[in-house]
PDB file of C-alpha atoms in Angstrom:
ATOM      1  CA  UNK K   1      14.560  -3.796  69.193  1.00 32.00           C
ATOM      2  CA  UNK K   2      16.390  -6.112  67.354  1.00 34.00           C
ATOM      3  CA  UNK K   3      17.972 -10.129  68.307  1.00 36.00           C
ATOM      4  CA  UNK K   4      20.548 -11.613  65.889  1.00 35.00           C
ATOM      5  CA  UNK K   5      22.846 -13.819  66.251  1.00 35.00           C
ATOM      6  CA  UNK K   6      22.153 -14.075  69.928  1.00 33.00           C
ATOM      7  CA  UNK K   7      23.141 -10.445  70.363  1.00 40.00           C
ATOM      8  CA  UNK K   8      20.168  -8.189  71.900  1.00 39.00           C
ATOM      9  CA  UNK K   9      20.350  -4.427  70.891  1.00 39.00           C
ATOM     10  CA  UNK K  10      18.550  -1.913  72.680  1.00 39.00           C
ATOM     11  CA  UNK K  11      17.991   1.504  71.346  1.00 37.00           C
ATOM     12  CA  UNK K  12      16.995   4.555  73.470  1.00 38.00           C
ATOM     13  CA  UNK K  13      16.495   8.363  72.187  1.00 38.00           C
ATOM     14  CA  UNK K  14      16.044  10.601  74.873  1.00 34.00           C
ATOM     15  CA  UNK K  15      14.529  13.678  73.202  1.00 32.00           C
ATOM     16  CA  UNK K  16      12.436  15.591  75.906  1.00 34.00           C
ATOM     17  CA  UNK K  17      10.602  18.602  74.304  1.00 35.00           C
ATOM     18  CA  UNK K  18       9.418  21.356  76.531  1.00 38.00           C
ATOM     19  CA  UNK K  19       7.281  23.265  73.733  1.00 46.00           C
ATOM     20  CA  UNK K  20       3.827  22.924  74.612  1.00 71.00           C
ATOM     21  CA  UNK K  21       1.291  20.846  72.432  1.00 89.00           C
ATOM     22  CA  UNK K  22      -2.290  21.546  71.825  1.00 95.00           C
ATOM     23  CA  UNK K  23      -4.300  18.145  71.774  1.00 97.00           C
ATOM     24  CA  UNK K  24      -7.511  17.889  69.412  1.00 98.00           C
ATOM     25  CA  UNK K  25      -9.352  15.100  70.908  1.00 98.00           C
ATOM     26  CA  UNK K  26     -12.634  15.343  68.928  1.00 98.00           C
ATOM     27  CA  UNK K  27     -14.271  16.500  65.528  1.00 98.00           C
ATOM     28  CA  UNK K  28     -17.412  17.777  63.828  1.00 98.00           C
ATOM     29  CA  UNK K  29     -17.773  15.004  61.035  1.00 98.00           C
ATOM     30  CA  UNK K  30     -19.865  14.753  58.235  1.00 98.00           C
ATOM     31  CA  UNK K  31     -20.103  12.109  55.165  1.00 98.00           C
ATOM     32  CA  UNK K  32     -20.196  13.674  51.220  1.00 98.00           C
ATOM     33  CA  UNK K  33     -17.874  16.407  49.630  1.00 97.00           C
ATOM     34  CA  UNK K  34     -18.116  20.131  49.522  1.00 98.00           C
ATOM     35  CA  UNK K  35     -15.619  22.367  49.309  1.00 98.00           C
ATOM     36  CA  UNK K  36     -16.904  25.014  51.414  1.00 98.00           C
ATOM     37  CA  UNK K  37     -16.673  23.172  54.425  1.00 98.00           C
ATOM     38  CA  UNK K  38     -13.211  24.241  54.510  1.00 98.00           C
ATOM     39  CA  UNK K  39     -14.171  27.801  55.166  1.00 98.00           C
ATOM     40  CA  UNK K  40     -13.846  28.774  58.582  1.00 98.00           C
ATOM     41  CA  UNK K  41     -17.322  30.609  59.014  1.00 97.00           C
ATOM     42  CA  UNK K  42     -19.231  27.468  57.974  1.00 98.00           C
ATOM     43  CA  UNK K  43     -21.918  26.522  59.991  1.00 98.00           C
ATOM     44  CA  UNK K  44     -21.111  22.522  61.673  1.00 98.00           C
ATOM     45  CA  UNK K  45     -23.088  22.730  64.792  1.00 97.00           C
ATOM     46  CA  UNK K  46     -25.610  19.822  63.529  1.00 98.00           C
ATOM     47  CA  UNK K  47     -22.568  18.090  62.342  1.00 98.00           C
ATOM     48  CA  UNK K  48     -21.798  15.020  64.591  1.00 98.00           C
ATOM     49  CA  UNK K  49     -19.089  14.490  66.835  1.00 98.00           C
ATOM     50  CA  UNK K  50     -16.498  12.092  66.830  1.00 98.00           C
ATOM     51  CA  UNK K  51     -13.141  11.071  68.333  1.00 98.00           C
ATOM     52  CA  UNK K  52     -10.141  11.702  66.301  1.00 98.00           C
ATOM     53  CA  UNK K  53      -7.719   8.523  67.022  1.00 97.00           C
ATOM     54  CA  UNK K  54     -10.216   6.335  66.080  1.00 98.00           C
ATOM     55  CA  UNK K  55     -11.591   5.194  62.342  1.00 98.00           C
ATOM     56  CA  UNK K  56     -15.003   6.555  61.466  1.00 98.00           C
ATOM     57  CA  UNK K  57     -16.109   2.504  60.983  1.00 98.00           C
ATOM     58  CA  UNK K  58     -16.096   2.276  64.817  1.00 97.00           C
ATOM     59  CA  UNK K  59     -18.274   5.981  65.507  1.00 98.00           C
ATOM     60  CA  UNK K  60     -21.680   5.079  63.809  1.00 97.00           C
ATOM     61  CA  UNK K  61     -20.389   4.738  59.767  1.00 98.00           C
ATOM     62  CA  UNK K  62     -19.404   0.855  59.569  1.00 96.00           C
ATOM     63  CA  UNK K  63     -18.707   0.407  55.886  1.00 91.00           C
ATOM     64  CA  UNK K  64     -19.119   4.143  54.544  1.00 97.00           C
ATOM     65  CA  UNK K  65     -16.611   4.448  51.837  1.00 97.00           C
ATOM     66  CA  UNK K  66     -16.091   7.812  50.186  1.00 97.00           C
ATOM     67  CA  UNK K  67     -15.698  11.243  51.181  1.00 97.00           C
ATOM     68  CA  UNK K  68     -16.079  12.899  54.162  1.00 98.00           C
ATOM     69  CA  UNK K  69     -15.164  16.020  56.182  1.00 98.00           C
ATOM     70  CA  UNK K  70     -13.428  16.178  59.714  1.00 98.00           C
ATOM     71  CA  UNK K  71     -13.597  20.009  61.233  1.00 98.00           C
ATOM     72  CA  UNK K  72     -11.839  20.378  64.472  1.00 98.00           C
ATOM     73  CA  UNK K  73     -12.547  24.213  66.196  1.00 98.00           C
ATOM     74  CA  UNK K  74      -9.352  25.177  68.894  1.00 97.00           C
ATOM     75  CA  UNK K  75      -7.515  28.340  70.036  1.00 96.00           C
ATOM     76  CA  UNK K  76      -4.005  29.307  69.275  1.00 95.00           C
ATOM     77  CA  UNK K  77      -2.635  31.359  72.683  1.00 93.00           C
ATOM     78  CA  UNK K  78       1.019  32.593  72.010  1.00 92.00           C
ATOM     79  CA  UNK K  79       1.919  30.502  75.040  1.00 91.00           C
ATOM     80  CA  UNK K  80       2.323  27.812  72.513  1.00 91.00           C
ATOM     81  CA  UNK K  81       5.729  29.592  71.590  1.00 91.00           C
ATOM     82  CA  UNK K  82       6.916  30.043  75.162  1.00 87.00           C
ATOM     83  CA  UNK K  83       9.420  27.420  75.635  1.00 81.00           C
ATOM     84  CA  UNK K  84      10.667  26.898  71.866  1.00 86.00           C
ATOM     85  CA  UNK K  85      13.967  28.658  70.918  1.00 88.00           C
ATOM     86  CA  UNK K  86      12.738  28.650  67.038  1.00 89.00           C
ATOM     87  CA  UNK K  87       9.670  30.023  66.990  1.00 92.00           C
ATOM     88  CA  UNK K  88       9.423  29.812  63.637  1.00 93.00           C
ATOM     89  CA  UNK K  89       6.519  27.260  62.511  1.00 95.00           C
ATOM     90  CA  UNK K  90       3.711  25.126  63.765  1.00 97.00           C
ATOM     91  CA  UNK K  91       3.423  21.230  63.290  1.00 97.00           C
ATOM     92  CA  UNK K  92       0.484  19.678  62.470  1.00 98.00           C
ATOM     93  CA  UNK K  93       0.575  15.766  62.952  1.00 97.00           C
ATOM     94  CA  UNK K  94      -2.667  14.549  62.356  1.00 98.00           C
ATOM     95  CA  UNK K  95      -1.277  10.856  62.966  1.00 97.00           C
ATOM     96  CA  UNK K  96      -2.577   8.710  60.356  1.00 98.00           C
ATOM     97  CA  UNK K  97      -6.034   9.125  57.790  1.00 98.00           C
ATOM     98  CA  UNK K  98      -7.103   6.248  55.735  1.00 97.00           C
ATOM     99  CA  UNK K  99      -6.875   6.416  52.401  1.00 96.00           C
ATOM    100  CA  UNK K 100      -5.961   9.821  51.772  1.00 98.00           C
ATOM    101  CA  UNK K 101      -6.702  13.647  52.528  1.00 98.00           C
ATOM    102  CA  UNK K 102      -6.149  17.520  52.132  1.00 98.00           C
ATOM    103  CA  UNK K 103      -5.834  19.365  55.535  1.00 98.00           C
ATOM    104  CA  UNK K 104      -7.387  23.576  55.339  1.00 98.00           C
ATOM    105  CA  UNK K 105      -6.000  25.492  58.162  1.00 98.00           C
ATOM    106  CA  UNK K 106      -8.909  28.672  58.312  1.00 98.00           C
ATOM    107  CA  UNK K 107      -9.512  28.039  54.637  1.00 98.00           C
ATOM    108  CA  UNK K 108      -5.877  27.672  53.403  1.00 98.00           C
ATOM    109  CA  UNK K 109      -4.548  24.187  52.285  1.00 98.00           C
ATOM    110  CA  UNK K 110      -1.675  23.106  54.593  1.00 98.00           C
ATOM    111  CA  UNK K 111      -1.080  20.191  53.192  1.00 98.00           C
ATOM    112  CA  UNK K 112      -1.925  16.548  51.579  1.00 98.00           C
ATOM    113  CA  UNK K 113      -1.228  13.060  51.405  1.00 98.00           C
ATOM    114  CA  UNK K 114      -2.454  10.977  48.678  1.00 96.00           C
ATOM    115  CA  UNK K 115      -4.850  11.863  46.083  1.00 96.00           C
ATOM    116  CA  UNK K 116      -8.027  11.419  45.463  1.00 95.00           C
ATOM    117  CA  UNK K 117     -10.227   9.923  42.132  1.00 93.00           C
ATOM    118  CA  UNK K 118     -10.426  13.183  41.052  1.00 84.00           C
ATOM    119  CA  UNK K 119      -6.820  14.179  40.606  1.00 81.00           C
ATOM    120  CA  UNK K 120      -4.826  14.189  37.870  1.00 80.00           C
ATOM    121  CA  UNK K 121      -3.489  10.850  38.076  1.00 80.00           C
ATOM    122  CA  UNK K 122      -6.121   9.158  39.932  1.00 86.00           C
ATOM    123  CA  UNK K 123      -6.519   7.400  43.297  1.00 92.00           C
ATOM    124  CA  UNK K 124      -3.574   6.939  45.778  1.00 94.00           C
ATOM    125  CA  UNK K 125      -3.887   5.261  49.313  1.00 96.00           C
ATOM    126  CA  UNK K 126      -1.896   6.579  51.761  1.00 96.00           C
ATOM    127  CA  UNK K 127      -3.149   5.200  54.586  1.00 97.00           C
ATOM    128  CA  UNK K 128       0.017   3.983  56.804  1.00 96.00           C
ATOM    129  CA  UNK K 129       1.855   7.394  56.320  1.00 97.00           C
ATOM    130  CA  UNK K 130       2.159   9.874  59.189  1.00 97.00           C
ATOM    131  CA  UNK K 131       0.555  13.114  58.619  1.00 98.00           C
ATOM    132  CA  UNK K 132       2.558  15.930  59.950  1.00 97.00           C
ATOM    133  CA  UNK K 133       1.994  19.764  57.792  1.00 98.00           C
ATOM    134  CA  UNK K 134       4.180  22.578  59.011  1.00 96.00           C
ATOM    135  CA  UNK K 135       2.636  25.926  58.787  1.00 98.00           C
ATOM    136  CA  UNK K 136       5.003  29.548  59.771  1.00 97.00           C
ATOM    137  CA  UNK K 137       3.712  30.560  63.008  1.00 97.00           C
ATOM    138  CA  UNK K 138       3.381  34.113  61.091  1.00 97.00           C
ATOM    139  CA  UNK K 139       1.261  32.865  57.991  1.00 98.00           C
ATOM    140  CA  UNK K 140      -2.295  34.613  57.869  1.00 98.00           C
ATOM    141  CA  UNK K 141      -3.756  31.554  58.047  1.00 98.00           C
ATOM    142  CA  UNK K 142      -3.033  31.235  61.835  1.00 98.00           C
ATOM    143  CA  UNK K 143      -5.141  33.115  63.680  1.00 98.00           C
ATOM    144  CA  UNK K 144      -3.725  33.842  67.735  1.00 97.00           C
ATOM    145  CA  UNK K 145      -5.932  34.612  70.132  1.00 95.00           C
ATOM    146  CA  UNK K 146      -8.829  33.309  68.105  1.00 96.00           C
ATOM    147  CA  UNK K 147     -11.074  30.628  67.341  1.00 97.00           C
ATOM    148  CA  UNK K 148      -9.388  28.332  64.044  1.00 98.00           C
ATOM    149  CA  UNK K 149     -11.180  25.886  62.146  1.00 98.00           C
ATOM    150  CA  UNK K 150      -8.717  22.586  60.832  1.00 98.00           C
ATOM    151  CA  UNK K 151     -10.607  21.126  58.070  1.00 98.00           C
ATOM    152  CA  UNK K 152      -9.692  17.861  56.639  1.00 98.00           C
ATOM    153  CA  UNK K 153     -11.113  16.515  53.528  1.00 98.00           C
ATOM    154  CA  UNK K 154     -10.603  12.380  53.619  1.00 98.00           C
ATOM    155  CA  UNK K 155     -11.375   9.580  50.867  1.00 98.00           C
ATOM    156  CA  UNK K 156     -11.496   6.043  51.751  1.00 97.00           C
ATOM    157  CA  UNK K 157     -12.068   3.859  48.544  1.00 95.00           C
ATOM    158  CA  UNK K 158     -12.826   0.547  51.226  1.00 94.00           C
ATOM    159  CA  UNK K 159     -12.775  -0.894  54.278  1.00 94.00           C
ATOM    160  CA  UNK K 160     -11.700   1.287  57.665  1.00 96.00           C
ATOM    161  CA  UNK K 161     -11.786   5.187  56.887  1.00 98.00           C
ATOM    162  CA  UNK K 162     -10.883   7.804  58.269  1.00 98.00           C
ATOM    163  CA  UNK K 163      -8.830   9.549  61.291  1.00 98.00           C
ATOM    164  CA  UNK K 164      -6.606   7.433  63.601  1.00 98.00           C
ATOM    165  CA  UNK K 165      -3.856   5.481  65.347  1.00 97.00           C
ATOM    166  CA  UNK K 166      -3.156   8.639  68.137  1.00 97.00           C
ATOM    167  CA  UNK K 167      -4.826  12.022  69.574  1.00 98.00           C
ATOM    168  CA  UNK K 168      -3.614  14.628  66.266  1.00 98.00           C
ATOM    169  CA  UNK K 169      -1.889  17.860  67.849  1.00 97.00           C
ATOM    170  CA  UNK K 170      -0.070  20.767  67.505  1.00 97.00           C
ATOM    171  CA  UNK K 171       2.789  22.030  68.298  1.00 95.00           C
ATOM    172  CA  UNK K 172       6.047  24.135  67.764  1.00 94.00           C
ATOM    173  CA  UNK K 173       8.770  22.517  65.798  1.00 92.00           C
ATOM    174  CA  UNK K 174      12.242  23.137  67.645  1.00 91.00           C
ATOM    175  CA  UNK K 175      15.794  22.775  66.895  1.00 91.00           C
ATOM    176  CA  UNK K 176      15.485  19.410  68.597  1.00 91.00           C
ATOM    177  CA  UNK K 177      12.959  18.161  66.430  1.00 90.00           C
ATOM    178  CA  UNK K 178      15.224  18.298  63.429  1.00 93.00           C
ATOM    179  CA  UNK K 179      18.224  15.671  65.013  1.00 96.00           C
ATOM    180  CA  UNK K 180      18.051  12.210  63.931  1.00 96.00           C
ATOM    181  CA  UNK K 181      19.983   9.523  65.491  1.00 96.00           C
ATOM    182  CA  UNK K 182      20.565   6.609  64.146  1.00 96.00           C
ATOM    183  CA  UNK K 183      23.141   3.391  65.025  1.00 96.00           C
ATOM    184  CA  UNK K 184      24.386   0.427  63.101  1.00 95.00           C
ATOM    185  CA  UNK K 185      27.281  -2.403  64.149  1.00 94.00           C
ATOM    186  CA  UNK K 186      29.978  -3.063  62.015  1.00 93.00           C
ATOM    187  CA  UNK K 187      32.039  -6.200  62.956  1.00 90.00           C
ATOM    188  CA  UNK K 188      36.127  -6.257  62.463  1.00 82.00           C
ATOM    189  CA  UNK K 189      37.914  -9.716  63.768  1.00 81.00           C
ATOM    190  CA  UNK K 190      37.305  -9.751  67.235  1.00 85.00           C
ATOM    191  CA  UNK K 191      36.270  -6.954  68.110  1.00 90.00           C
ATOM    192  CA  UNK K 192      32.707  -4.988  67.020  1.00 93.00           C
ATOM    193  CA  UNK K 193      31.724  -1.079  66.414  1.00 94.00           C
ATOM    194  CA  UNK K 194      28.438   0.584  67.481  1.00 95.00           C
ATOM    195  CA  UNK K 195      28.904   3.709  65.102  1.00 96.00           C
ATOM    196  CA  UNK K 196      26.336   5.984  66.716  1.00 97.00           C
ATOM    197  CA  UNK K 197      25.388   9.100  64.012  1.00 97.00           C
ATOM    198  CA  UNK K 198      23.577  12.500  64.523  1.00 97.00           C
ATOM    199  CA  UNK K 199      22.266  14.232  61.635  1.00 97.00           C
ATOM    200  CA  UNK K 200      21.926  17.498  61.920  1.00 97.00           C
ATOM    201  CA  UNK K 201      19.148  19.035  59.032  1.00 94.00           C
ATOM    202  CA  UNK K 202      18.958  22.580  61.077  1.00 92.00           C
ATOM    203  CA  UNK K 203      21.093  25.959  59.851  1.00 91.00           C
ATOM    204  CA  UNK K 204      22.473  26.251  62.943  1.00 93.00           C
ATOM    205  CA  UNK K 205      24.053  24.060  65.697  1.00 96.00           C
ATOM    206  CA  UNK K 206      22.509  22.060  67.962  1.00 96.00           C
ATOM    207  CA  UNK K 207      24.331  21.516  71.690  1.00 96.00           C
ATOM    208  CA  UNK K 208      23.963  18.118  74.008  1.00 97.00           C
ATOM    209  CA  UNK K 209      25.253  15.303  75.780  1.00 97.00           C
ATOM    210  CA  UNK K 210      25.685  11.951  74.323  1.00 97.00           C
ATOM    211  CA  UNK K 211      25.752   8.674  76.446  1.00 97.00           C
ATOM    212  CA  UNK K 212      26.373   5.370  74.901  1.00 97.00           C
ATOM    213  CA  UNK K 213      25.974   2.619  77.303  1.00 96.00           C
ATOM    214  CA  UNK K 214      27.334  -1.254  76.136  1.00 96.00           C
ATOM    215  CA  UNK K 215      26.009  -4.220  78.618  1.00 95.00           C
ATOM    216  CA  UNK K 216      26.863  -7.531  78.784  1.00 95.00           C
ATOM    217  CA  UNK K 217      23.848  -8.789  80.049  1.00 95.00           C
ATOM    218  CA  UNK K 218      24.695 -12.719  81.023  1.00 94.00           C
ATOM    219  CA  UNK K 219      27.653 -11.342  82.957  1.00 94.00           C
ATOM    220  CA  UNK K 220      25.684  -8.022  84.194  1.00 93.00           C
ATOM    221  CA  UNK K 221      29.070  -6.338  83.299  1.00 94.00           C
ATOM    222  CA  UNK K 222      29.249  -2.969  81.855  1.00 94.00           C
ATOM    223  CA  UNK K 223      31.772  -2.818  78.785  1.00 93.00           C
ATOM    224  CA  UNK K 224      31.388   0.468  78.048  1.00 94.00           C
ATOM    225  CA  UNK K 225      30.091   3.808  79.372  1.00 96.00           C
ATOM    226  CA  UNK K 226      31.175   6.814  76.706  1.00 96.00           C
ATOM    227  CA  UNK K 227      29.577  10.039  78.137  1.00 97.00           C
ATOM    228  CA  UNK K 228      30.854  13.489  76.396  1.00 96.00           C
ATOM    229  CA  UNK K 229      29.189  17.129  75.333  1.00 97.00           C
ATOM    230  CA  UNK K 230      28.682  17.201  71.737  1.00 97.00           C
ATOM    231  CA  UNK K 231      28.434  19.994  68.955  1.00 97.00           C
ATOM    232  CA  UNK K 232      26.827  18.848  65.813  1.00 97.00           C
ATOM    233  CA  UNK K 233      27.437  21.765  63.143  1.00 97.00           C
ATOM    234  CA  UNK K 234      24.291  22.982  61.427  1.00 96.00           C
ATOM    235  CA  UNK K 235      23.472  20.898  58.315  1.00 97.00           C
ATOM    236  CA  UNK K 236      26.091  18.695  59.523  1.00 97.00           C
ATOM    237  CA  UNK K 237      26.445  14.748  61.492  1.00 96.00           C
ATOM    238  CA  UNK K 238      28.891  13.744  63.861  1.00 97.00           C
ATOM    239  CA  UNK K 239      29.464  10.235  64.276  1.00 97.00           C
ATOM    240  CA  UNK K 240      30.618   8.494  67.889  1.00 96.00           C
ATOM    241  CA  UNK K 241      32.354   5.235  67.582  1.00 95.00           C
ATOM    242  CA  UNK K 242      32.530   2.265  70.230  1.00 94.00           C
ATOM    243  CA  UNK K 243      34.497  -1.270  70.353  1.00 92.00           C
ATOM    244  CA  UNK K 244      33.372  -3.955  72.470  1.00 92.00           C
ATOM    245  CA  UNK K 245      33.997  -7.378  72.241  1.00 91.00           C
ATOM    246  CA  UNK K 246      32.661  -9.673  69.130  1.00 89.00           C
ATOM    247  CA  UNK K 247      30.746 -12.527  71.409  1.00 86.00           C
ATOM    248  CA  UNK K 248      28.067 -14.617  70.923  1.00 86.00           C
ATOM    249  CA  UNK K 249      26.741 -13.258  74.734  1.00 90.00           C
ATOM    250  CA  UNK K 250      23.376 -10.640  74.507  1.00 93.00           C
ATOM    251  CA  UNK K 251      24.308  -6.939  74.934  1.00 92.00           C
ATOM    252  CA  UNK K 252      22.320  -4.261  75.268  1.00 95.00           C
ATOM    253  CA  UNK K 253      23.500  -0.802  73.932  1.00 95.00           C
ATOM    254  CA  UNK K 254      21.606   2.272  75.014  1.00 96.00           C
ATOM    255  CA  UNK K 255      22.090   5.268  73.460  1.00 96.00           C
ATOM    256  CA  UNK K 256      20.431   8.777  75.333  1.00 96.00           C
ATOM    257  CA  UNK K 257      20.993  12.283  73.659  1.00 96.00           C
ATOM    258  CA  UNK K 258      19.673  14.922  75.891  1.00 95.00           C
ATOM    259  CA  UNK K 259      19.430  18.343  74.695  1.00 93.00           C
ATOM    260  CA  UNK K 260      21.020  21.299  75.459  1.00 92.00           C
ATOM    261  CA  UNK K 261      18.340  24.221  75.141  1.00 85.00           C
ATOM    262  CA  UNK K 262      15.304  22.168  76.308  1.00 81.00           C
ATOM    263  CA  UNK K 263      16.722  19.242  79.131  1.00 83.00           C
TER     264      UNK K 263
END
């Protein structure tokens, strides 16, 4: 949401996923640093329990800087895949892990953000970046039908540490899940442009309708209403254009893309 100029943008994705998400509420936690607490068959049960969207400061450790472990134990059912066209890989968004961390998926490393003391290079804080770590739903790492063991390794050099900001989960990336919209106004004389684009970073096409609402909202008066099917080629954008009148009055633009494949 944006207000300049006393002109009031609105901007609204609509991108309703049907793929099915496992949630992973809670984790076996323990302070210190050993590698082969990755390993799946390792022994946490007198490991403590803690919640996953919350920093470790809050859950009994106030002030513990350094490393620790986070194991999280779940099932992988092939129902997972049901409702994804793709089928091709898993995401893992393990929201957000102050100061940085390596992720082992049954053993394997998935992924990592940051880098510890120990790296070449030395210490890197990561703490505000999203952790998401894609893993092909066919790598031997993934066991279906079966218990799996996420194990993430986390350093905190000070203050909060640790796993939060939202519930981490899996799920099945989709052709949905790789179209970006984005929108900026361009002004010419009188007149102004919302120049709505869709980026495309699939190899193959993605299908849907585009509506691009413009509001006057002092007058309650509805400038424009462009509605149309839309094919953006794979690796490709298309770009939708709309001129409404340059005023100082507050609009509102909305902008909904709803997907073919998954409504």
């Amino acid at each position: 949401m944006k207000k300049t100029n006393l002109l009031f943008f609105c901007l609204l994705l609509c991108t309703l996923v049907c793929a099915q998400s496992i949630h992973l509420p809670v984790a076996k936690f323990q302070t210190g640093d050993n590698l082969a607490w990755k390993e799946p068959a390792f022994n946490d049960s007198n490991w403590k329990e803690l919640k996953t969207d919350y920093i470790w400061d809050t859950q009994g450790y106030s002030n513990y800087d350094g490393f620790a472990w986070y194991r999280i134990h779940f099932q992988l059912s092939p129902e997972i895949l049901r409702d994804s066209y793709l089928k091709e890989s898993l995401l893992f968004n393990l929201a957000k892990i102050d100061d940085a961390d390596e992720a082992y998926l049954n053993g394997k490393l998935i992924g990592k953000t940051g880098s510890f003391p120990s790296d070449e290079g030395g210490y890197e804080s990561k703490w505000s970046q999203q952790r998401n770590y894609l893993v092909r739903v066919d790598d031997p790492a993934v066991y279906w039908n079966k218990e799996n063991v996420l194990a993430i390794r986390v350093y905190d050099a000070n203050q909060s540490g640790g796993m939060f900001g939202e519930i981490p989960n899996i799920s099945v990336i989709d052709l949905i899940d790789q179209l970006f919209l984005s929108m900026n106004i361009e002004k010419t004389g009188k007149a102004k442009t919302c120049c709505v684009t869709l980026k495309n970073t699939a190899k193959q096409a993605q299908k849907g309708k585009l509506q691009v609402q413009i509001i006057d909202l002092e007058n309650n008066a509805v400038l424009s209403d462009v509605s149309k099917k839309v094919n953006i080629k794979a690796s490709g954008e298309l770009i939708q254009s709309i001129a409404y009148p340059n005023t100082n009055r507050r609009m509102k633009i909305s902008i909904t893309y709803r997907d073919d494949q998954t409504g």
